[in-house]
Coordinates of C-alpha atoms in Angstrom, one line a residue:
X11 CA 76.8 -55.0 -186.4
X12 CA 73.9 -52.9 -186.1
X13 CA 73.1 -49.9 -186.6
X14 CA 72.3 -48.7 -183.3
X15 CA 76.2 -50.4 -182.0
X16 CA 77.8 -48.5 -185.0
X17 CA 77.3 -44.9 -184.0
X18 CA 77.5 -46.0 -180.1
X19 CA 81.5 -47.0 -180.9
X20 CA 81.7 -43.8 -183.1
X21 CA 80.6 -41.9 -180.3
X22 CA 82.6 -43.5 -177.3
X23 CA 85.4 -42.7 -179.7
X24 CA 85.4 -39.7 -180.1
X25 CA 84.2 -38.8 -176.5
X26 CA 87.2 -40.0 -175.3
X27 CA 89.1 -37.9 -177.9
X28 CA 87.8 -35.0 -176.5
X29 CA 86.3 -34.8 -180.2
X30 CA 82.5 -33.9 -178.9
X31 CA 81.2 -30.5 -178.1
X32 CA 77.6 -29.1 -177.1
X33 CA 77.4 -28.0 -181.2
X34 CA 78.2 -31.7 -182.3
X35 CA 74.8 -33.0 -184.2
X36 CA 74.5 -36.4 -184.6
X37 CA 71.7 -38.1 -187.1
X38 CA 71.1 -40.5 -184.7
X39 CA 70.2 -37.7 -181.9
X40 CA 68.1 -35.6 -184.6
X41 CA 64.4 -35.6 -184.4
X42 CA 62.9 -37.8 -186.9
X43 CA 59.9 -37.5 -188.8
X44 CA 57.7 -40.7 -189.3
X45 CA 57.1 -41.8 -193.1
X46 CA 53.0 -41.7 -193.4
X47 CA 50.9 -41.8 -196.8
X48 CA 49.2 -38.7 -197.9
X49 CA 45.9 -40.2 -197.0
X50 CA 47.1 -40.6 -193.2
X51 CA 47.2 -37.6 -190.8
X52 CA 50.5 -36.3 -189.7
X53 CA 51.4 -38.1 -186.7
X54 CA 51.4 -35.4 -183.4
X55 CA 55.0 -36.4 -181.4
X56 CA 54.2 -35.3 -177.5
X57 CA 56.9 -32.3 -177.3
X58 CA 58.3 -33.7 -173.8
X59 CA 59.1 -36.9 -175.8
X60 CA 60.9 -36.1 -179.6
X61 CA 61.2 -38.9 -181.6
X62 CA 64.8 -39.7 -182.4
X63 CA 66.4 -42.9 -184.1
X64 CA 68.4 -43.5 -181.0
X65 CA 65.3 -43.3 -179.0
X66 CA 63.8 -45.9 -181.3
X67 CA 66.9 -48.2 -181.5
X68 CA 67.0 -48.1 -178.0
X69 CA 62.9 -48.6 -177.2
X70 CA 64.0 -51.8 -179.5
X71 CA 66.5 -53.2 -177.8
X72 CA 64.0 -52.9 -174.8
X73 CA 61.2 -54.2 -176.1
X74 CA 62.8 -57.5 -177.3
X75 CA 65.1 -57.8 -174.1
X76 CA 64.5 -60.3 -171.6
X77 CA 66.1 -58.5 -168.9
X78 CA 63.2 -57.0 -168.1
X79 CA 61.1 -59.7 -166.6
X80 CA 61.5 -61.2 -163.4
X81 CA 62.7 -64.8 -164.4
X82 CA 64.4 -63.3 -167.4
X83 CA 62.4 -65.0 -169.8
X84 CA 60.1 -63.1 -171.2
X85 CA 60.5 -59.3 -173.1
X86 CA 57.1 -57.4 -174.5
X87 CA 58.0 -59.5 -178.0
X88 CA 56.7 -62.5 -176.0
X89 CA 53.3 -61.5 -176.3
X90 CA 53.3 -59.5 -179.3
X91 CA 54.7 -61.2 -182.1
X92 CA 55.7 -59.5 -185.8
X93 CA 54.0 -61.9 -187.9
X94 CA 50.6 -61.1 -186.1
X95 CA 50.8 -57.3 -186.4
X96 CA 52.5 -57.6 -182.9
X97 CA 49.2 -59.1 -181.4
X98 CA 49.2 -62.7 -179.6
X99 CA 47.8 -65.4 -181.6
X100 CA 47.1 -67.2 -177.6
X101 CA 43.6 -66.4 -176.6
X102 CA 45.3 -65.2 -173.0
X103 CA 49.0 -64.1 -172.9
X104 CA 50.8 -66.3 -170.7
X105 CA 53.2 -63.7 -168.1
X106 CA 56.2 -64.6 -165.6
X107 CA 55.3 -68.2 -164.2
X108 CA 52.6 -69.1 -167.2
X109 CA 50.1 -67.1 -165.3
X110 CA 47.5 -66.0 -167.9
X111 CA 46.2 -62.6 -167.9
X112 CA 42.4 -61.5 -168.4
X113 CA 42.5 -59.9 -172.0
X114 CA 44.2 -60.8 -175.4
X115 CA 47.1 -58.9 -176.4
X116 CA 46.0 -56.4 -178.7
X117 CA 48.3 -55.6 -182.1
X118 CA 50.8 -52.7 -182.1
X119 CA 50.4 -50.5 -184.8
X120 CA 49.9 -47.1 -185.8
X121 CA 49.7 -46.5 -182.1
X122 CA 50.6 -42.5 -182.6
X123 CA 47.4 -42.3 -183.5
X124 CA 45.5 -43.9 -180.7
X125 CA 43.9 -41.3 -178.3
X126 CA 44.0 -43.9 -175.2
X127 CA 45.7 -47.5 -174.5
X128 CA 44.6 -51.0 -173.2
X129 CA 41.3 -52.5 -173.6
X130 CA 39.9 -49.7 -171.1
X131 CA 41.6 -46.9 -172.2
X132 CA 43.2 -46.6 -168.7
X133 CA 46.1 -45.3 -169.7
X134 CA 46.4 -42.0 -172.2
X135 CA 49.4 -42.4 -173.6
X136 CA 52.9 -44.5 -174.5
X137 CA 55.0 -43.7 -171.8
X138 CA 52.3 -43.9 -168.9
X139 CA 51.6 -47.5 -170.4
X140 CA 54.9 -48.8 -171.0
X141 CA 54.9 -49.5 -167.1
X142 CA 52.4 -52.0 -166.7
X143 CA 53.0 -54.8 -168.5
X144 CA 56.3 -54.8 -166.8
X145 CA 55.0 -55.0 -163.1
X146 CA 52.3 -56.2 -163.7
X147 CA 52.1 -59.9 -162.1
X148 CA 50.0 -61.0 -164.9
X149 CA 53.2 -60.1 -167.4
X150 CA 56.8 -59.6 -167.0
X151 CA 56.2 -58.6 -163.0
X152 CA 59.3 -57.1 -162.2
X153 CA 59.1 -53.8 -159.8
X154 CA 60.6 -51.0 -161.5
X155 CA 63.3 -50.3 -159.3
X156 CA 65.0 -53.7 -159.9
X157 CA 64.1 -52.9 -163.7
X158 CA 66.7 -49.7 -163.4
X159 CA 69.7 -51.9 -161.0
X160 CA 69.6 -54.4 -163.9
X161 CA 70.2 -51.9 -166.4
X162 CA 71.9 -49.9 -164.5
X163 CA 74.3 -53.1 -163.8
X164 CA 74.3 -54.4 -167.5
X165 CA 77.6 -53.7 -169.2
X166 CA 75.3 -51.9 -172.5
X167 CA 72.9 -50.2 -171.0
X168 CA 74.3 -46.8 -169.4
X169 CA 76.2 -46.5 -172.6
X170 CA 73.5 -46.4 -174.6
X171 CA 70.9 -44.1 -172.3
X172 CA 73.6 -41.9 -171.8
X173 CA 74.6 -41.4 -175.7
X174 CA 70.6 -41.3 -176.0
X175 CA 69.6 -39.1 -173.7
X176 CA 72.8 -37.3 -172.5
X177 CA 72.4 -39.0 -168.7
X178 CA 72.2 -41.8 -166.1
X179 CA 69.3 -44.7 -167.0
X180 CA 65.8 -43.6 -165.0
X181 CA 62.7 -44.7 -165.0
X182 CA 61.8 -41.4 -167.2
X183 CA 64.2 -42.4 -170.2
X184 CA 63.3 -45.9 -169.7
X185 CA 59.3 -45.4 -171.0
X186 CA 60.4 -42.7 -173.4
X187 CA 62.3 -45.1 -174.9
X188 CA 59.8 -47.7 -175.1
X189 CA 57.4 -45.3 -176.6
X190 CA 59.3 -43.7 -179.3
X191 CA 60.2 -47.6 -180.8
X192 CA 56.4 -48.4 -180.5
X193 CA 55.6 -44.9 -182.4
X194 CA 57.5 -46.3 -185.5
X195 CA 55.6 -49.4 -186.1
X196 CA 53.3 -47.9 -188.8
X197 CA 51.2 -49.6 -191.2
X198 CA 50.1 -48.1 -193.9
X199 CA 50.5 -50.9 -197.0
X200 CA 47.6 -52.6 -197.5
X201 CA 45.9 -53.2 -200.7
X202 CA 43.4 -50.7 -199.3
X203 CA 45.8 -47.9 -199.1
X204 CA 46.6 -48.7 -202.9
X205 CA 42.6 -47.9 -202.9
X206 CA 43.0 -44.3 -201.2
X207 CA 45.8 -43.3 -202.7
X208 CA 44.6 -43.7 -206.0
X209 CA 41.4 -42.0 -205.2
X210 CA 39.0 -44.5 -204.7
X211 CA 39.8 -46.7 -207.8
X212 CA 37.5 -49.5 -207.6
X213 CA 39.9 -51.4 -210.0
X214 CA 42.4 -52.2 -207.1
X215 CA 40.3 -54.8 -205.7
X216 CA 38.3 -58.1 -206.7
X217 CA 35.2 -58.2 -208.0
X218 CA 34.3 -60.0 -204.4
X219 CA 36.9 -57.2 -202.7
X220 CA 34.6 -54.4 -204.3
X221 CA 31.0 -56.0 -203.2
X222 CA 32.1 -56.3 -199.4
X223 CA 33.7 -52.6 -199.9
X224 CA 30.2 -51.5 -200.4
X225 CA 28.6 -53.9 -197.6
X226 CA 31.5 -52.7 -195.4
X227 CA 30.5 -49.1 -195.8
X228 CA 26.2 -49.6 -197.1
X229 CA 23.4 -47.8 -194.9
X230 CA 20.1 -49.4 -193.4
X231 CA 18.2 -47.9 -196.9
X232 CA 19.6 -50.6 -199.4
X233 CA 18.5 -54.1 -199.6
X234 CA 21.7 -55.7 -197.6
X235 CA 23.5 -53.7 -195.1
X236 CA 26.0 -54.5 -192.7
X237 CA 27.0 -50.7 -191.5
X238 CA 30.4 -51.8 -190.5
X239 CA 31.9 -48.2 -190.8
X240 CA 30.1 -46.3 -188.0
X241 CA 32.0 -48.0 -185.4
X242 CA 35.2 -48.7 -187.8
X243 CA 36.2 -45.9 -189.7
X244 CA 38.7 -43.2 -190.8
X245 CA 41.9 -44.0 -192.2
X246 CA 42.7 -46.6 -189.7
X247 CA 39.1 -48.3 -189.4
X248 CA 38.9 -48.1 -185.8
X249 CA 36.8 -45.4 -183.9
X250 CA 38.0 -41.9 -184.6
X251 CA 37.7 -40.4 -181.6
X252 CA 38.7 -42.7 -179.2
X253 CA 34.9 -44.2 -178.3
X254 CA 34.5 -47.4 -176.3
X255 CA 31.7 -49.4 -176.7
X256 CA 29.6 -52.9 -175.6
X257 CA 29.1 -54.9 -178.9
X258 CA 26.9 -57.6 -176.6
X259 CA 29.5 -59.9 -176.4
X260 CA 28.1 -60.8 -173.0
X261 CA 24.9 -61.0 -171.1
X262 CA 27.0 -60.3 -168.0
X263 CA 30.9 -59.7 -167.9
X264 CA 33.6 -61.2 -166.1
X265 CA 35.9 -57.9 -167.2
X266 CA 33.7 -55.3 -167.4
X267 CA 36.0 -53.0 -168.8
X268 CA 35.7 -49.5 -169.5
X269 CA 33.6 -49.0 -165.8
X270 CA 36.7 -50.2 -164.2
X271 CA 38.2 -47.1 -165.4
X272 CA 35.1 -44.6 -164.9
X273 CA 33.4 -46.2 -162.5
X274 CA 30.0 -44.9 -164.6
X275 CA 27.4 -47.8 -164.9
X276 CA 27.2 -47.0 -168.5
X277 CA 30.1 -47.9 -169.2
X278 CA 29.9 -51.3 -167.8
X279 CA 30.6 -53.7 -170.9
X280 CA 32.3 -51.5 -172.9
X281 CA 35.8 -51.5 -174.8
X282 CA 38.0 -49.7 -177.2
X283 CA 36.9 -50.0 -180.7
X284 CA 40.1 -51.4 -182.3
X285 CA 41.5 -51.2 -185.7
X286 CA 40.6 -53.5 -188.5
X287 CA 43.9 -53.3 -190.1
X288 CA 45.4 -56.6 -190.4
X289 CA 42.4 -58.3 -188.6
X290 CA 43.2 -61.6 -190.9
X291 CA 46.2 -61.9 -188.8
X292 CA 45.3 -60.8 -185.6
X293 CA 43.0 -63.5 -184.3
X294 CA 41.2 -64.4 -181.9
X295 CA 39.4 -61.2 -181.3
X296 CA 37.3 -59.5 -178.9
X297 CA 38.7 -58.1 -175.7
X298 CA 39.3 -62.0 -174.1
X299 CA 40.2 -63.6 -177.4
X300 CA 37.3 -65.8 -177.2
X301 CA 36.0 -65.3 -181.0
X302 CA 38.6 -67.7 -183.0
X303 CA 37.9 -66.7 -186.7
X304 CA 36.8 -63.4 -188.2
X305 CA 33.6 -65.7 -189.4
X306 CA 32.5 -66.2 -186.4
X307 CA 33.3 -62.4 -185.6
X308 CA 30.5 -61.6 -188.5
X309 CA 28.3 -64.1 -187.3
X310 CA 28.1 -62.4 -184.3
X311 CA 27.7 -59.5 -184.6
X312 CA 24.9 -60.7 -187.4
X313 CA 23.1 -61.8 -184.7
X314 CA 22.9 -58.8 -182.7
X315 CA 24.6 -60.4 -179.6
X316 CA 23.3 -60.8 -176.3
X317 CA 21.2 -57.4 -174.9
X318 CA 23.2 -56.0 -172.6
X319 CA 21.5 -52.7 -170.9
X320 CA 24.8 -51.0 -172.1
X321 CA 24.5 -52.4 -175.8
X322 CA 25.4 -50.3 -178.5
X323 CA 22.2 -49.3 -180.5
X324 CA 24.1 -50.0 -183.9
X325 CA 24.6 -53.5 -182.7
X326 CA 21.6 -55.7 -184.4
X327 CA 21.7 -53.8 -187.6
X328 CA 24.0 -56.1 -189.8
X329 CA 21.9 -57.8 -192.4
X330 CA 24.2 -60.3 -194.6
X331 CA 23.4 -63.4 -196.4
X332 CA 26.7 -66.5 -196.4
X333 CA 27.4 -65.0 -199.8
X334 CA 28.0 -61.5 -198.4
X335 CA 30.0 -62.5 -195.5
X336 CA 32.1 -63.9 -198.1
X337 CA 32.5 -60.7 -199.6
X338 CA 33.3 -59.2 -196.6
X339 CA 35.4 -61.1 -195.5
X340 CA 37.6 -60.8 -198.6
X341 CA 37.1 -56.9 -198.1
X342 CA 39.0 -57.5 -194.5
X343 CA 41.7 -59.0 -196.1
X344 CA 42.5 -55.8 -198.5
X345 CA 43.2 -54.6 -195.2
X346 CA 46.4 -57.1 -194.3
X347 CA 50.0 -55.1 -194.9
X348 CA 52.5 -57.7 -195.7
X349 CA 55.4 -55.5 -195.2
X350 CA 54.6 -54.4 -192.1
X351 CA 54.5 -58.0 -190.9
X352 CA 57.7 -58.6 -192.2
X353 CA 59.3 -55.2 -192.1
X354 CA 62.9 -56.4 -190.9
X355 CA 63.0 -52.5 -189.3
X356 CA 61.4 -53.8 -186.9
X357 CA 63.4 -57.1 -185.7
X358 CA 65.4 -58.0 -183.0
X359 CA 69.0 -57.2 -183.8

């Protein structure tokens, strides 16, 4: 039995001994704090959203339940799978009816952190997101008020929102939920946060770890560069503030992403800058998936890519030789988190 079940017949008991009062506390219905290193910020919890365990155990249970596509088949676990930092290893996600979508299923981690969500940053936060992928027709394409009669109709479910939330299952509760599991999945394990936290001790890594560590993070001024930092950096090597950019994957775009948002010409071509944590087990990669290997990743972006009026002006500037991109791509790896890819936390019950 899990966890989640155990305090749920606890409380069902004692409701109906009349045993629960408005000064009960429960553990489970406590705000929680999420377990970070030193060398990560603290994680900012929207205050109409509080993190609890119940709300976690419950954004669980959601994420990994079928009920909440149309043909019952598919749950968000479909798409994202644990082994893969919760990223699809399909080039395009396959939705209700094997329809495939337009963009790869990015990973799912450290997500409190991120500033906006989806390839285009349309939406800014958890709980406006958590909607999508379930009516979308390109994913589980179920409308939301059949979502809410099926839970409301399941024999668990209005047990559980009500000892959650203290009321009747809405649509509210139901991406609050969603969001607070999804704020948990934090990875923070890698042999590169054994690097910051003892202070940049160089004897963590390889002697080939170390050299692409310094190619990873060189300048133009020294003899081989590859500048990788100014577009992936801080503690979780993606862009700190949230940027979107065109990396010239394209000449012309099919998805032209982030001017589907704005609507601004300039940002025609351009994406979210994602995190290079566990990149050695998130492939393929770019915004379709249609990069299959992170040595073809370097290649490209080696070559400068195609010159798109909207490319970045950093793109063009890598300058490697095979050996170095060797290095590199050994410093990439330092970035894998093996527990978090096999942290049974965050299983199916």
């Amino acid at each position: 039995m899990n966890r989640f079940w155990t305090f749920i017949f606890l409380y069902i008991a004692l409701l109906g001994a009349g045993c629960i009062g408005d000064d009960m506390v429960d553990d489970q219905l406590m705000e929680m704090e999420l377990e970070v290193p030193d060398h990560f910020p603290l994680p900012e919890i929207p205050a109409n959203n509080p993190l609890t365990p119940a709300k976690a155990d419950l954004g669980k249970r959601l994420f990994f339940d079928p009920i909440l596509s149309r043909d019952r088949n598919l749950s968000c676990g479909s798409c994202h799978f644990q082994e893969h930092a919760f990223a699809d290893p399909r080039r395009l996600s396959l939705g209700t009816d094997s329809l495939p979508g337009s963009r790869n299923a990015p990973p799912l981690f450290n997500l409190v952190y991120h500033k906006s969500f989806f390839w285009d940053g349309a939406n800014p936060s958890l709980e406006q997101q958590a909607l999508f992928p379930i009516e979308s027709h390109f994913e589980l394409a179920t409308p939301l008020p059949e979502v809410l009669r099926r839970l409301k109709a399941d024999s668990d479910y209005p047990v559980l929102f009500h000892y959650t939330f203290g009321d009747t299952i809405t649509a509210k509760y139901l991406v609050q939920a969603l969001a607070s599991f999804e704020r948990t999945l934090i990875s923070a394990g890698s042999k590169y946060d054994q690097f910051l936290a003892t202070g940049l001790d160089s004897a963590i890594f390889s002697a080939q770890e170390w050299r692409g560590y310094k190619l990873f993070f060189s300048e133009t001024d020294q003899d081989r560069h590859a500048e990788c930092f100014h577009c992936h950096g801080g503690f979780n090597l993606d862009d700190p503030e949230g940027r979107f950019r065109n990396n010239g994957l394209y000449l012309a775009y099919e998805d032209d992403g982030r001017y589907l948002v704005t609507g601004d010409e300039f940002d025609r071509g351009k994406f979210k800058v994602p995190s290079l944590r566990n990149i050695e087990h998130t492939a393929p990669y770019m915004h379709d998936g249609s990069l299959a290997t992170l040595e073809e990743v370097l290649d490209h972006y080696a070559s400068g890519g195609h010159l798109h009026q909207n490319r970045d002006i950093l793109m063009g500037m890598i300058s490697i030789d095979s050996t170095q991109k060797q290095d590199i791509l050994a410093f990439l790896k330092t970035l894998s988190d093996p527990g978090f890819l096999s942290n049974p936390a965050f299983r199916p019950d």
